[in-house]
PDB file of C-alpha atoms in Angstrom:
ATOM      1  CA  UNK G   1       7.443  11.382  -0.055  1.00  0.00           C
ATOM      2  CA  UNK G   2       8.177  14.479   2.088  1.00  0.00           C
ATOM      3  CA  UNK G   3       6.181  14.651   5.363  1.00  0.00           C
ATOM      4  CA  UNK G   4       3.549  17.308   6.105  1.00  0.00           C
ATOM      5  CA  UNK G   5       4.815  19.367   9.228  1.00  0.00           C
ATOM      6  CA  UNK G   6       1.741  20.054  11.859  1.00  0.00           C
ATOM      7  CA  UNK G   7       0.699  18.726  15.305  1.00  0.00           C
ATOM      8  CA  UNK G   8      -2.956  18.414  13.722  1.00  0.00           C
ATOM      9  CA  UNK G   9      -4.632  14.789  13.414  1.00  0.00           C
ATOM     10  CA  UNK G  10      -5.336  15.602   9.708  1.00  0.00           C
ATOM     11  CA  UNK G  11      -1.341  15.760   9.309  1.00  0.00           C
ATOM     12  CA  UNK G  12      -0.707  13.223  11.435  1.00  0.00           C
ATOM     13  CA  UNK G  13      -3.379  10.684   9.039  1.00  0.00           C
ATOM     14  CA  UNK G  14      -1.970  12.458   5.732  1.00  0.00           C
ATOM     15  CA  UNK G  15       1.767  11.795   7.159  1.00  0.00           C
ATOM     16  CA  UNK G  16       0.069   7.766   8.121  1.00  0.00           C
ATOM     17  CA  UNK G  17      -1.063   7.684   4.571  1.00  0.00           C
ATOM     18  CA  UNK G  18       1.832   7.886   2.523  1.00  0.00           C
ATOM     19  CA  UNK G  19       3.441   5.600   4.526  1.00  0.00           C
ATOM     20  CA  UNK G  20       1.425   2.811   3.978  1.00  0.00           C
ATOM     21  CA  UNK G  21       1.235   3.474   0.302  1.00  0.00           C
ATOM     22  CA  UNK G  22       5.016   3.314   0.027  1.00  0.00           C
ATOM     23  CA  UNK G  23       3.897  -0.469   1.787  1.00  0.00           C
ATOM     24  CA  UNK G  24       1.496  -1.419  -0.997  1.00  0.00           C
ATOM     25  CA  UNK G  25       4.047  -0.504  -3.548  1.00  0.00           C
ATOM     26  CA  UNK G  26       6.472  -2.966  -1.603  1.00  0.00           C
ATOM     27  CA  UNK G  27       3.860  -5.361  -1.822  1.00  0.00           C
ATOM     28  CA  UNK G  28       3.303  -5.437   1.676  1.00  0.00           C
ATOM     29  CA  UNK G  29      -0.028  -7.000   3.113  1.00  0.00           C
ATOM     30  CA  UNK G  30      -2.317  -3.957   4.559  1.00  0.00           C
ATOM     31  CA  UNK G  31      -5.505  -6.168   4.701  1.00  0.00           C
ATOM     32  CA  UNK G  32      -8.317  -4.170   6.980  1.00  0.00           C
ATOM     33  CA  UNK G  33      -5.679  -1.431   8.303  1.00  0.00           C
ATOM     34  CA  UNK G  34      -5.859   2.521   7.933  1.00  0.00           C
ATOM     35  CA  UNK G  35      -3.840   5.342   8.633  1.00  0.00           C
ATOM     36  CA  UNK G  36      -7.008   6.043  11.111  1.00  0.00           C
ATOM     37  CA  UNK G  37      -5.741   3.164  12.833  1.00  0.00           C
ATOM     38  CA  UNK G  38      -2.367   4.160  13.289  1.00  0.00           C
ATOM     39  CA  UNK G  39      -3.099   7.382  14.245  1.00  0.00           C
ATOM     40  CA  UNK G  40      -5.933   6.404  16.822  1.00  0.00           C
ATOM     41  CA  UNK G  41      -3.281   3.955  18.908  1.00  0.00           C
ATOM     42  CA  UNK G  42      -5.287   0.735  18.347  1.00  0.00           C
ATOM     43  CA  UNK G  43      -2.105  -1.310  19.296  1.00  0.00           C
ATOM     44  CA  UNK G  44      -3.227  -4.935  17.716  1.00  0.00           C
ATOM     45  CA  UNK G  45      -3.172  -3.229  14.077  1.00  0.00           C
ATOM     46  CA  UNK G  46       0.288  -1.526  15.057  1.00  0.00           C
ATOM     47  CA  UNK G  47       1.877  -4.688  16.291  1.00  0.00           C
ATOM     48  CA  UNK G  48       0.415  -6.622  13.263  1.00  0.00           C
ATOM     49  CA  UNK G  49       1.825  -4.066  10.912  1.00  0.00           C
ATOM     50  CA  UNK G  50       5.376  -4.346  12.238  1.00  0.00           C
ATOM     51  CA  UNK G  51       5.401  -7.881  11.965  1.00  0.00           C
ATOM     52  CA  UNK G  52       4.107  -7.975   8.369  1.00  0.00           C
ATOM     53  CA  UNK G  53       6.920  -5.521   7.945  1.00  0.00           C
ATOM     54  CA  UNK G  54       9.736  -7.570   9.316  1.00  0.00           C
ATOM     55  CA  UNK G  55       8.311 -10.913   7.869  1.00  0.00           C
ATOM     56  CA  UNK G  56       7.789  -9.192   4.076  1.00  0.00           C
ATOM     57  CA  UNK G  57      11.739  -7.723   4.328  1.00  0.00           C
ATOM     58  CA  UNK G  58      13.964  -9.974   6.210  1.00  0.00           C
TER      59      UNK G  58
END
């Protein structure tokens, strides 16, 4: 999917979004994480997420 252009924090969760439904279509593991998250810097979730990532396609 395309992403939405804008500075706003709307844009930036819309832009969070797809992303991590391309993930669930992958079949990646998004157990308690949101685009909310993400977007809002909480670093543990962030850090968790990139290592599901690299775990689910190496």
């Amino acid at each position: 999917p395309k992403p939405t252009k804008g500075r706003m924090r709307i844009h930036c969760l819309e832009n969070v979004d797809k992303a991590l439904q391309f993930l669930k279509e992958q079949k990646v593991h998004l157990e308690n994480m949101g685009s909310h998250d993400i977007v809002d810097g909480n670093h543990r979730l962030t850090l968790g997420l990139i290592w599901t990532i690299i775990l689910r396609f190496q």
